[in-house]
Tab-separated table of C-alpha atoms in Angstrom:
chain	number	residue	atom	x	y	z
A	1	MET	CA	-111.738	237.948	135.319
A	2	LEU	CA	-111.659	237.054	131.608
A	3	ASN	CA	-114.884	235.025	132.045
A	4	LYS	CA	-116.713	238.085	133.313
A	5	LEU	CA	-115.391	240.316	130.519
A	6	PHE	CA	-116.516	237.943	127.792
A	7	LEU	CA	-119.950	237.552	129.351
A	8	LEU	CA	-120.353	241.300	129.612
A	9	ALA	CA	-119.373	241.713	125.970
A	10	ILE	CA	-121.988	239.167	124.889
A	11	LEU	CA	-124.741	240.873	126.855
A	12	LEU	CA	-123.884	244.197	125.273
A	13	VAL	CA	-123.898	242.973	121.688
A	14	PRO	CA	-126.822	244.777	119.954
A	15	ILE	CA	-128.740	241.751	118.531
A	16	ARG	CA	-132.323	240.739	118.628
A	17	LEU	CA	-133.355	237.447	120.092
A	18	LEU	CA	-135.809	235.036	118.511
A	19	GLY	CA	-139.203	236.601	117.800
A	20	GLN	CA	-137.641	239.915	116.713
A	21	ASP	CA	-139.120	241.875	113.743
A	22	THR	CA	-136.826	241.060	110.723
A	23	ASN	CA	-138.197	243.911	108.599
A	24	GLN	CA	-137.121	246.578	111.047
A	25	ASP	CA	-134.663	249.110	109.685
A	26	ILE	CA	-131.116	248.138	110.664
A	27	ALA	CA	-130.225	251.803	111.208
A	28	ASP	CA	-132.873	252.075	113.929
A	29	PRO	CA	-130.970	253.477	116.866
A	30	ASN	CA	-133.486	252.113	119.338
A	31	ILE	CA	-132.328	248.636	120.336
A	32	VAL	CA	-135.105	246.486	121.749
A	33	LEU	CA	-134.560	243.375	123.858
A	34	GLU	CA	-137.536	241.137	123.430
A	35	ILE	CA	-138.326	238.119	125.573
A	36	PRO	CA	-138.963	234.998	123.516
A	37	SER	CA	-142.581	234.064	123.325
A	38	THR	CA	-142.203	230.245	123.004
A	39	PRO	CA	-140.396	227.601	125.173
A	40	ILE	CA	-138.334	226.443	122.160
A	41	ALA	CA	-136.846	229.921	121.814
A	42	TRP	CA	-136.076	229.976	125.510
A	43	VAL	CA	-134.225	226.678	125.360
A	44	PHE	CA	-132.261	227.647	122.263
A	45	SER	CA	-131.197	230.954	123.825
A	46	ALA	CA	-130.051	229.304	127.016
A	47	PHE	CA	-128.136	226.628	125.071
A	48	LEU	CA	-126.399	229.255	123.026
A	49	ILE	CA	-125.313	231.154	126.136
A	50	VAL	CA	-124.006	227.966	127.782
A	51	VAL	CA	-121.968	227.077	124.702
A	52	ILE	CA	-120.412	230.516	124.535
A	53	ILE	CA	-119.481	230.434	128.242
A	54	ALA	CA	-117.970	226.949	127.829
A	55	LEU	CA	-115.870	228.095	124.884
A	56	ILE	CA	-114.597	231.061	126.858
A	57	ALA	CA	-113.685	228.790	129.793
A	58	VAL	CA	-111.752	226.426	127.499
A	59	ILE	CA	-109.845	229.342	125.957
A	60	ILE	CA	-108.948	230.699	129.388
A	61	PHE	CA	-107.773	227.248	130.564
A	62	LEU	CA	-105.576	226.837	127.504
A	63	LEU	CA	-104.072	230.310	127.956
A	64	LYS	CA	-103.265	229.661	131.608
A	65	LYS	CA	-101.630	226.356	130.807
A	66	LYS	CA	-99.591	227.903	128.024
A	67	ILE	CA	-98.428	230.809	130.204
A	68	GLY	CA	-97.616	228.494	133.102
A	69	SER	CA	-95.476	226.227	130.982
A	70	ASP	CA	-93.636	229.174	129.460
A	71	SER	CA	-92.846	230.614	132.963
A	72	THR	CA	-90.772	227.579	133.933
A	73	LEU	CA	-87.192	228.426	133.000
A	74	ASN	CA	-84.856	225.970	131.491
A	75	PRO	CA	-82.320	224.833	134.201
A	76	GLN	CA	-79.414	226.006	132.086
A	77	ILE	CA	-80.948	229.422	131.569
A	78	LYS	CA	-81.761	229.627	135.270
A	79	LYS	CA	-78.131	228.853	136.175
A	80	GLU	CA	-76.844	231.518	133.785
A	81	VAL	CA	-79.178	234.084	135.331
A	82	GLU	CA	-77.980	233.175	138.828
A	83	ASN	CA	-74.323	233.378	137.778
A	84	ALA	CA	-74.882	236.760	136.178
A	85	TYR	CA	-76.501	238.049	139.376
A	86	ALA	CA	-73.637	236.657	141.486
A	87	ARG	CA	-71.084	238.358	139.230
A	88	LYS	CA	-72.944	241.644	139.607
A	89	VAL	CA	-73.010	241.384	143.434
A	90	LYS	CA	-69.308	240.467	143.540
A	91	SER	CA	-68.437	243.356	141.250
A	92	GLU	CA	-70.320	245.803	143.481
A	93	TYR	CA	-68.608	244.368	146.590
A	94	LEU	CA	-65.149	244.661	145.033
A	95	GLU	CA	-65.875	248.224	144.009
A	96	LYS	CA	-66.954	249.124	147.540
A	97	GLN	CA	-63.937	247.323	148.985
A	98	LYS	CA	-61.675	249.258	146.640
A	99	VAL	CA	-63.150	252.540	147.848
A	100	LEU	CA	-62.777	251.438	151.477
A	101	ASP	CA	-59.163	250.350	150.948
A	102	GLN	CA	-58.437	253.699	149.379
A	103	LYS	CA	-59.924	255.489	152.417
A	104	VAL	CA	-57.900	253.329	154.797
A	105	LYS	CA	-54.755	254.064	152.786
A	106	GLN	CA	-55.475	257.778	152.924
A	107	ALA	CA	-56.147	257.559	156.679
A	108	LYS	CA	-52.815	255.791	157.270
A	109	LEU	CA	-51.070	258.441	155.231
A	110	ARG	CA	-52.741	261.180	157.285
A	111	PHE	CA	-51.663	259.490	160.506
A	112	ALA	CA	-48.096	259.194	159.239
A	113	VAL	CA	-47.980	262.867	158.246
A	114	VAL	CA	-49.451	264.008	161.564
A	115	MET	CA	-47.068	261.820	163.564
A	116	GLY	CA	-44.179	263.315	161.635
A	117	LYS	CA	-45.359	266.799	162.505
A	118	VAL	CA	-45.875	265.873	166.152
A	119	LYS	CA	-42.293	264.569	166.378
A	120	MET	CA	-41.123	267.920	165.076
A	121	LEU	CA	-43.283	269.700	167.642
A	122	LEU	CA	-41.732	267.696	170.461
A	123	ASP	CA	-38.402	269.336	169.721
A	124	THR	CA	-39.569	272.883	170.400
A	125	LEU	CA	-40.559	274.752	173.554
A	126	ALA	CA	-41.489	278.047	171.885
A	127	PRO	CA	-45.242	278.621	172.417
A	128	ASP	CA	-45.702	280.735	169.305
A	129	LYS	CA	-44.094	278.090	167.090
A	130	LEU	CA	-46.029	275.340	168.791
A	131	PHE	CA	-49.486	276.885	168.370
A	132	ASN	CA	-48.802	278.005	164.822
A	133	ALA	CA	-47.868	274.420	163.967
A	134	ILE	CA	-51.035	273.124	165.654
A	135	CYS	CA	-53.161	275.535	163.624
A	136	GLU	CA	-51.409	274.467	160.420
A	137	LEU	CA	-52.184	270.844	161.297
A	138	VAL	CA	-55.864	271.668	161.869
A	139	GLN	CA	-56.087	273.543	158.566
A	140	THR	CA	-53.973	271.286	156.351
A	141	ASP	CA	-54.437	267.774	157.730
A	142	VAL	CA	-57.912	268.087	159.231
A	143	GLY	CA	-59.130	270.386	156.448
A	144	ALA	CA	-60.894	272.840	158.764
A	145	LYS	CA	-62.105	276.059	157.132
A	146	ARG	CA	-63.643	277.836	160.137
A	147	TYR	CA	-62.311	276.864	163.544
A	148	ILE	CA	-61.288	278.231	166.945
A	149	LEU	CA	-58.633	276.878	169.291
A	150	PHE	CA	-59.895	277.579	172.814
A	151	LEU	CA	-57.532	277.360	175.796
A	152	LEU	CA	-58.674	276.855	179.377
A	153	ASP	CA	-57.555	279.579	181.779
A	154	PRO	CA	-56.356	277.569	184.819
A	155	GLU	CA	-57.140	280.404	187.232
A	156	LYS	CA	-60.496	281.665	185.953
A	157	ARG	CA	-61.559	278.197	184.752
A	158	GLU	CA	-62.958	279.519	181.487
A	159	LEU	CA	-62.358	278.835	177.805
A	160	TYR	CA	-61.019	281.722	175.778
A	161	PRO	CA	-60.204	281.938	172.014
A	162	PHE	CA	-56.450	281.746	171.440
A	163	ARG	CA	-56.130	281.017	167.695
A	164	TRP	CA	-58.819	281.033	165.017
A	165	GLN	CA	-59.600	281.186	161.307
A	166	GLY	CA	-62.710	282.501	159.563
A	167	TYR	CA	-63.763	284.722	162.503
A	168	SER	CA	-63.287	288.369	163.373
A	169	ASP	CA	-61.085	289.452	166.272
A	170	ASP	CA	-64.219	290.394	168.233
A	171	ILE	CA	-64.577	286.793	169.375
A	172	LYS	CA	-61.824	287.434	171.957
A	173	LYS	CA	-64.392	289.349	173.989
A	174	VAL	CA	-67.692	287.627	173.180
A	175	LEU	CA	-66.698	283.962	173.129
A	176	ILE	CA	-65.547	283.491	176.720
A	177	ILE	CA	-67.139	280.287	178.068
A	178	PRO	CA	-66.898	279.411	181.795
A	179	GLU	CA	-66.000	275.765	182.363
A	180	ASN	CA	-69.153	275.122	184.427
A	181	VAL	CA	-71.589	276.560	181.833
A	182	PRO	CA	-73.507	273.883	179.848
A	183	HIS	CA	-72.226	274.077	176.274
A	184	ILE	CA	-71.129	271.666	173.568
A	185	LEU	CA	-67.478	272.679	174.129
A	186	THR	CA	-67.573	272.268	177.919
A	187	TYR	CA	-69.470	269.011	177.366
A	188	ALA	CA	-66.548	267.720	175.287
A	189	LEU	CA	-64.124	268.760	178.050
A	190	LYS	CA	-66.197	267.047	180.722
A	191	ARG	CA	-66.422	263.812	178.724
A	192	LYS	CA	-62.806	264.062	177.510
A	193	GLN	CA	-63.862	262.802	174.104
A	194	ASN	CA	-64.720	264.208	170.693
A	195	VAL	CA	-68.307	265.397	170.379
A	196	TYR	CA	-70.110	265.595	167.030
A	197	ARG	CA	-73.229	267.578	166.247
A	198	ASP	CA	-74.921	264.386	165.044
A	199	ASP	CA	-74.379	262.905	168.526
A	200	ALA	CA	-77.156	265.130	169.832
A	201	LYS	CA	-79.733	262.895	168.124
A	202	TYR	CA	-78.780	260.057	170.443
A	203	ASP	CA	-77.766	261.935	173.615
A	204	SER	CA	-80.563	263.400	175.738
A	205	GLU	CA	-78.114	265.563	177.727
A	206	LEU	CA	-76.290	266.925	174.689
A	207	ILE	CA	-79.422	267.802	172.706
A	208	LYS	CA	-80.532	270.187	175.470
A	209	ILE	CA	-77.378	272.302	175.270
A	210	MET	CA	-76.623	272.259	171.532
A	211	ASP	CA	-77.975	275.760	170.967
A	212	ASN	CA	-76.859	277.342	174.253
A	213	LYS	CA	-75.132	280.714	174.083
A	214	PRO	CA	-72.654	281.588	172.796
A	215	ASP	CA	-74.193	280.060	169.701
A	216	LEU	CA	-71.562	278.087	167.777
A	217	LYS	CA	-72.506	275.818	164.873
A	218	THR	CA	-70.000	273.205	165.937
A	219	ILE	CA	-69.656	270.182	163.666
A	220	VAL	CA	-67.043	268.652	165.940
A	221	ALA	CA	-65.501	269.636	169.307
A	222	ILE	CA	-62.057	268.124	170.025
A	223	PRO	CA	-60.872	268.346	173.668
A	224	LEU	CA	-57.156	268.654	174.415
A	225	PHE	CA	-56.037	267.047	177.666
A	226	SER	CA	-53.341	264.968	179.314
A	227	LYS	CA	-53.606	262.544	182.210
A	228	ASP	CA	-53.902	265.235	184.864
A	229	ARG	CA	-54.544	268.469	182.981
A	230	ILE	CA	-57.079	269.975	180.579
A	231	TYR	CA	-55.627	272.352	177.988
A	232	GLY	CA	-58.633	273.410	175.917
A	233	VAL	CA	-60.804	272.413	172.988
A	234	ILE	CA	-60.839	272.846	169.204
A	235	HIS	CA	-64.167	273.954	167.733
A	236	ILE	CA	-64.621	273.212	164.012
A	237	GLU	CA	-67.585	274.830	162.265
A	238	SER	CA	-66.879	273.942	158.635
A	239	PHE	CA	-64.483	272.065	156.347
A	240	VAL	CA	-62.797	273.226	153.158
A	241	ASP	CA	-64.562	270.621	151.005
A	242	GLY	CA	-67.950	271.552	152.472
A	243	HIS	CA	-68.826	268.203	154.069
A	244	ASP	CA	-70.759	268.322	157.330
A	245	LYS	CA	-70.917	264.613	158.156
A	246	ILE	CA	-68.129	262.577	159.752
A	247	ASP	CA	-67.662	259.062	158.330
A	248	ASP	CA	-65.946	256.172	160.159
A	249	THR	CA	-62.521	256.774	158.634
A	250	GLU	CA	-62.457	260.475	159.495
A	251	ASN	CA	-63.929	259.688	162.898
A	252	LYS	CA	-60.981	257.404	163.745
A	253	PHE	CA	-58.529	260.047	162.583
A	254	LEU	CA	-60.163	262.791	164.647
A	255	MET	CA	-60.308	260.529	167.703
A	256	ALA	CA	-56.515	260.175	167.611
A	257	LEU	CA	-55.945	263.901	167.096
A	258	PRO	CA	-56.323	265.005	170.762
A	259	SER	CA	-53.546	262.693	171.952
A	260	PHE	CA	-51.227	263.905	169.165
A	261	ILE	CA	-51.703	267.593	169.929
A	262	SER	CA	-51.817	267.132	173.708
A	263	SER	CA	-48.516	265.246	173.624
A	264	ALA	CA	-46.849	268.229	172.003
A	265	ILE	CA	-48.423	270.677	174.467
A	266	THR	CA	-47.507	268.475	177.439
A	267	ASN	CA	-43.921	268.171	176.268
A	268	SER	CA	-43.501	271.899	175.819
A	269	ASP	CA	-45.372	272.552	179.070
A	270	VAL	CA	-46.351	276.043	177.928
A	271	PHE	CA	-48.909	276.128	180.695
A	272	VAL	CA	-46.271	277.015	183.222
A	273	GLN	CA	-46.970	280.442	181.725
A	274	THR	CA	-49.919	282.632	182.547
A	275	ARG	CA	-52.601	283.559	180.060
A	276	GLU	CA	-51.109	287.033	179.884
A	277	GLU	CA	-47.721	285.601	178.945
A	278	LEU	CA	-49.229	283.388	176.252
A	279	GLU	CA	-51.130	286.288	174.705
A	280	SER	CA	-48.281	288.770	175.086
A	281	ALA	CA	-46.477	289.948	171.996
A	282	LYS	CA	-43.200	289.334	173.835
A	283	LEU	CA	-43.297	285.632	174.652
A	284	ILE	CA	-40.777	284.255	177.121
A	285	SER	CA	-37.830	282.425	175.639
A	286	GLU	CA	-37.282	278.678	175.352
A	287	ARG	CA	-34.514	278.966	177.914
A	288	GLU	CA	-36.856	280.560	180.444
A	289	ILE	CA	-39.458	277.863	179.820
A	290	ALA	CA	-36.823	275.161	180.197
A	291	GLU	CA	-35.802	276.669	183.541
A	292	LYS	CA	-39.406	276.705	184.705
A	293	ARG	CA	-39.784	273.084	183.691
A	294	ARG	CA	-36.627	272.151	185.613
A	295	LEU	CA	-37.906	273.869	188.756
A	296	HIS	CA	-41.270	272.208	188.271
A	297	ASP	CA	-39.627	268.774	188.119
A	298	ILE	CA	-37.508	269.433	191.196
A	299	PHE	CA	-40.241	270.853	193.399
A	300	SER	CA	-42.852	268.277	192.311
A	301	ARG	CA	-41.029	265.705	194.425
A	302	TYR	CA	-41.639	267.720	197.561
A	303	THR	CA	-44.872	269.643	197.153
A	304	SER	CA	-48.162	269.633	195.227
A	305	SER	CA	-48.376	270.547	191.535
A	306	GLU	CA	-50.921	273.301	192.299
A	307	LEU	CA	-48.465	274.988	194.649
A	308	ILE	CA	-45.649	274.665	192.112
A	309	GLU	CA	-47.716	276.421	189.441
A	310	GLU	CA	-48.595	279.181	191.887
A	311	LEU	CA	-44.946	279.716	192.813
A	312	LEU	CA	-43.811	279.709	189.185
A	313	LYS	CA	-46.376	282.404	188.398
A	314	HIS	CA	-45.485	284.423	191.510
A	315	PRO	CA	-41.835	283.657	192.356
A	316	GLU	CA	-41.701	286.674	194.637
A	317	LYS	CA	-43.513	284.587	197.267
A	318	VAL	CA	-40.308	282.610	197.860
A	319	ASP	CA	-37.758	284.751	199.678
A	320	LEU	CA	-34.485	282.875	199.317
A	321	GLY	CA	-32.818	285.231	201.744
A	322	GLY	CA	-34.978	284.023	204.641
A	323	LYS	CA	-38.405	285.008	205.887
A	324	MET	CA	-40.352	284.470	209.117
A	325	LYS	CA	-43.510	282.428	208.636
A	326	ASN	CA	-46.114	281.060	211.018
A	327	ALA	CA	-46.238	277.371	210.136
A	328	SER	CA	-46.778	273.871	211.457
A	329	ILE	CA	-43.914	271.390	211.433
A	330	LEU	CA	-44.469	267.620	211.454
A	331	PHE	CA	-41.892	264.985	212.325
A	332	SER	CA	-42.578	261.280	211.964
A	333	ASP	CA	-40.256	258.419	212.818
A	334	ILE	CA	-40.399	254.632	212.784
A	335	ALA	CA	-40.609	252.938	216.185
A	336	GLY	CA	-38.223	249.986	216.410
A	337	PHE	CA	-36.588	250.526	213.050
A	338	THR	CA	-33.371	248.753	214.131
A	339	HIS	CA	-35.280	245.576	215.019
A	340	PHE	CA	-37.313	245.791	211.798
A	341	SER	CA	-34.308	246.278	209.509
A	342	SER	CA	-32.251	243.531	211.183
A	343	GLN	CA	-34.642	240.901	209.810
A	344	LEU	CA	-34.227	242.006	206.193
A	345	THR	CA	-31.467	242.208	203.641
A	346	PRO	CA	-30.235	245.715	202.701
A	347	LYS	CA	-32.101	245.480	199.393
A	348	GLU	CA	-35.332	244.508	201.147
A	349	VAL	CA	-34.925	247.395	203.605
A	350	VAL	CA	-34.536	249.878	200.732
A	351	LEU	CA	-37.608	248.522	198.917
A	352	ALA	CA	-39.667	248.603	202.111
A	353	MET	CA	-38.607	252.177	202.927
A	354	ASN	CA	-39.344	253.374	199.407
A	355	ASP	CA	-42.840	251.904	199.628
A	356	TYR	CA	-43.479	253.433	203.063
A	357	LEU	CA	-41.988	256.867	202.336
A	358	SER	CA	-43.787	257.129	198.984
A	359	ARG	CA	-47.149	256.545	200.635
A	360	MET	CA	-46.486	259.013	203.447
A	361	THR	CA	-45.260	261.638	200.988
A	362	GLU	CA	-48.471	261.413	198.962
A	363	ILE	CA	-50.517	262.021	202.106
A	364	VAL	CA	-48.485	265.086	203.097
A	365	LEU	CA	-48.948	266.527	199.602
A	366	ASP	CA	-52.679	265.707	199.651
A	367	TYR	CA	-53.058	267.945	202.709
A	368	GLN	CA	-51.160	270.867	201.070
A	369	GLY	CA	-47.992	270.086	202.999
A	370	GLU	CA	-44.394	270.190	201.779
A	371	ILE	CA	-41.690	267.598	202.300
A	372	ASP	CA	-38.718	269.392	203.838
A	373	LYS	CA	-36.401	266.383	204.001
A	374	PHE	CA	-36.022	262.693	204.743
A	375	ILE	CA	-33.679	261.938	207.651
A	376	GLY	CA	-33.048	258.238	207.322
A	377	ASP	CA	-36.410	256.659	208.102
A	378	ALA	CA	-37.794	259.940	209.514
A	379	ILE	CA	-39.889	262.486	207.622
A	380	MET	CA	-39.849	266.231	208.211
A	381	ALA	CA	-42.804	268.063	206.661
A	382	ARG	CA	-43.945	271.666	206.850
A	383	PHE	CA	-47.402	273.215	206.439
A	384	GLY	CA	-47.921	276.879	205.549
A	385	VAL	CA	-44.375	277.800	204.517
A	386	LEU	CA	-44.541	278.070	200.730
A	387	SER	CA	-48.327	278.033	200.700
A	388	ASP	CA	-50.531	280.431	202.641
A	389	LEU	CA	-52.725	278.138	204.753
A	390	PRO	CA	-55.198	279.846	207.125
A	391	TYR	CA	-54.809	277.117	209.785
A	392	PRO	CA	-51.662	275.087	209.035
A	393	SER	CA	-52.001	273.000	212.219
A	394	GLN	CA	-55.356	271.728	211.013
A	395	ASN	CA	-53.754	270.414	207.819
A	396	ALA	CA	-50.841	268.925	209.758
A	397	ILE	CA	-53.050	267.041	212.260
A	398	GLU	CA	-55.356	265.723	209.535
A	399	ALA	CA	-52.304	264.546	207.604
A	400	ALA	CA	-50.984	262.769	210.726
A	401	ARG	CA	-54.269	260.894	211.167
A	402	ALA	CA	-54.277	259.939	207.477
A	403	MET	CA	-50.695	258.653	207.760
A	404	LEU	CA	-51.780	256.224	210.503
A	405	VAL	CA	-54.699	255.002	208.390
A	406	GLU	CA	-52.362	254.400	205.447
A	407	LEU	CA	-49.919	252.589	207.730
A	408	GLN	CA	-52.666	250.123	208.695
A	409	LYS	CA	-53.272	249.400	205.011
A	410	LEU	CA	-49.548	248.851	204.537
A	411	LYS	CA	-49.442	246.438	207.500
A	412	LYS	CA	-52.289	244.409	206.030
A	413	GLU	CA	-50.613	244.187	202.608
A	414	TRP	CA	-47.243	243.213	204.076
A	415	SER	CA	-48.872	240.658	206.356
A	416	GLN	CA	-50.439	238.942	203.345
A	417	GLN	CA	-46.955	238.788	201.829
A	418	GLY	CA	-45.523	237.256	205.021
A	419	LYS	CA	-43.625	240.418	205.987
A	420	GLU	CA	-43.584	242.233	209.321
A	421	CYS	CA	-44.328	245.927	209.604
A	422	PHE	CA	-43.691	248.621	212.237
A	423	ASN	CA	-45.348	251.465	214.098
A	424	ILE	CA	-44.627	255.175	213.785
A	425	ARG	CA	-44.573	258.197	216.101
A	426	ILE	CA	-45.546	261.731	215.058
A	427	GLY	CA	-44.857	265.122	216.641
A	428	ILE	CA	-46.413	268.439	215.534
A	429	ALA	CA	-45.605	271.989	216.649
A	430	THR	CA	-46.959	275.315	215.395
A	431	GLY	CA	-45.317	278.715	215.556
A	432	PRO	CA	-42.827	281.066	213.871
A	433	VAL	CA	-40.106	279.560	211.693
A	434	LEU	CA	-37.340	281.042	209.581
A	435	ALA	CA	-37.816	279.823	206.019
A	436	GLY	CA	-35.230	280.367	203.344
A	437	ASN	CA	-32.382	279.081	201.241
A	438	ILE	CA	-29.893	278.027	203.898
A	439	GLY	CA	-26.423	276.530	203.499
A	440	SER	CA	-23.030	277.366	202.025
A	441	LYS	CA	-21.989	278.836	198.700
A	442	ARG	CA	-21.397	275.377	197.277
A	443	ARG	CA	-24.524	273.697	198.637
A	444	GLN	CA	-27.824	275.179	199.737
A	445	GLU	CA	-31.316	273.906	200.449
A	446	PHE	CA	-34.632	275.531	201.096
A	447	THR	CA	-35.633	274.612	204.655
A	448	VAL	CA	-36.935	275.971	207.945
A	449	MET	CA	-35.233	276.660	211.279
A	450	GLY	CA	-36.235	277.766	214.760
A	451	THR	CA	-37.665	276.699	218.104
A	452	THR	CA	-40.869	275.410	216.502
A	453	VAL	CA	-38.879	272.981	214.386
A	454	ASN	CA	-36.947	271.697	217.397
A	455	LEU	CA	-40.147	271.332	219.440
A	456	ALA	CA	-41.842	269.225	216.773
A	457	SER	CA	-38.842	266.891	216.758
A	458	ARG	CA	-38.842	266.667	220.591
A	459	LEU	CA	-42.611	265.939	220.654
A	460	GLU	CA	-42.159	263.075	218.223
A	461	ALA	CA	-39.592	261.499	220.575
A	462	TYR	CA	-41.706	262.310	223.686
A	463	ASN	CA	-44.310	259.797	222.478
A	464	LYS	CA	-42.002	257.131	223.961
A	465	THR	CA	-42.395	258.631	227.437
A	466	LEU	CA	-46.193	258.951	227.124
A	467	ASN	CA	-46.566	255.636	225.256
A	468	THR	CA	-48.601	257.456	222.563
A	469	THR	CA	-48.528	257.893	218.797
A	470	ILE	CA	-49.282	261.569	218.002
A	471	ALA	CA	-48.135	264.403	220.280
A	472	VAL	CA	-48.792	268.099	219.575
A	473	ASP	CA	-48.181	271.399	221.340
A	474	GLU	CA	-50.800	273.765	222.715
A	475	GLU	CA	-50.588	276.172	219.779
A	476	SER	CA	-51.487	273.356	217.348
A	477	VAL	CA	-54.579	272.379	219.361
A	478	LYS	CA	-56.099	275.876	219.062
A	479	TYR	CA	-57.059	275.357	215.408
A	480	ALA	CA	-57.244	271.582	215.334
A	481	PRO	CA	-60.167	269.858	213.549
A	482	LYS	CA	-63.275	269.892	215.743
A	483	ASN	CA	-63.835	266.155	215.454
A	484	MET	CA	-60.469	265.348	217.068
A	485	SER	CA	-60.211	264.042	220.653
A	486	PHE	CA	-57.174	265.051	222.724
A	487	VAL	CA	-55.704	264.048	226.045
A	488	LYS	CA	-53.996	266.901	227.901
A	489	HIS	CA	-50.709	266.231	229.686
A	490	GLU	CA	-49.948	269.293	231.817
A	491	LYS	CA	-46.501	270.745	232.518
A	492	GLN	CA	-44.375	268.225	230.740
A	493	THR	CA	-40.620	268.744	230.801
A	494	ILE	CA	-39.300	268.574	227.255
A	495	ARG	CA	-35.577	268.224	226.619
A	496	GLY	CA	-34.158	271.454	225.211
A	497	LEU	CA	-36.902	273.683	226.679
A	498	ASP	CA	-36.367	275.834	229.771
A	499	THR	CA	-39.944	275.622	231.086
A	500	PRO	CA	-42.490	272.786	231.144
A	501	ILE	CA	-45.294	272.896	228.567
A	502	ASN	CA	-48.680	271.288	228.079
A	503	VAL	CA	-48.578	268.397	225.641
A	504	TYR	CA	-51.650	267.023	223.892
A	505	THR	CA	-51.903	263.544	222.465
A	506	ILE	CA	-54.485	262.471	219.916
A	507	THR	CA	-56.474	259.364	220.719
A	508	VAL	CA	-56.333	256.953	217.788
């Protein structure tokens, strides 16, 4: 590049070559380039140009050499530069580590404070106190400025605002969100995990529903749930310090928040109350809640949790004085229990019975039945007494079939363990029963009585005579599942009955 610049400068110099008029006025602005008229002039001009170019080349060579030698650093200087750079990198790393350690320390402190508050919450059953404390936690420890605590109505299956800050009271009417409507809040409930607005960038399903009505500018949605129940979700729109991004430290804290709050809600079990009770100005007392919880615990051993909640909301459905109900009664008993138990130690018998009865109980509850009692190794279950089943015999027969399927699984498991199993017999009868709290002043139990109960017990035993497994009466067959196959045994004489009846056995 320098070669070309020098050559250009030479060509532009305003001089006259050999043969030029020497008497011409120097101030003449017209510069004339004349071609030499003799060969000697030509040679001299060419030689002069070559010399100039050579000099320029030598100068450039010397400059390059000089610059190149100067660019090579002294090893000692190079080492000092490297050390200085290393110190700078280390200093920056330590500074970042210090900031990170400080954040971790703050996060641990937040966790400790929240855990302390949760422990205090576990000691109270009062709903008003509980939710006020939760809101204080969201405001103080989470730093939320605008938020709404939505609860899920277990009957209507919709989210409704229960506590809020930064919103008008009108949201009680306009921010009702059905559980099945696509929305960022219902999305968080479905996933059972915190959902952040930034997640929409990476989630094709979430990005489609971010702006669905009702329009909420949610930064984070925090679902509240336990193992078998969904309580609601916390919507946070803004924070006190104005930040709208969630870093890793805050993310970890918010991820732990649902379990903290849900533990307190689960312990207080405020959801044995209806929505109306929760929103009422006159909340029920801790004593009343404790009594509901006690009943819940007692009845959960014998019937489904859904039925318990229904009865707790509408206790008038249980007439403790006695009430006639059309129901199906199921009796099951172990065939050859004496032979089975004689091969085991008492402890082994108890363990085996607990395993068997637990499995059978779960099946009865799965088919909306209720365990009335255990009579040794026998099970008495009722269908349609506490619950209003349209066709209780259908539930009872399906439960009986499922019990046999489960028994086969149990046989296979015990066989692999080198243990023998047994067979069972089942009897089902459908008709009117007297249901109520029956007994003495000192001891009572909720049970059923009547001819239907006795018939179910007799049918269970009649399987021995017919060499069958499931025997049912004619009333039960009327509404039996359509896919069931029955064998009719006409005019069978059943002990305790005055006239013969038709007995039906299910082919298994």
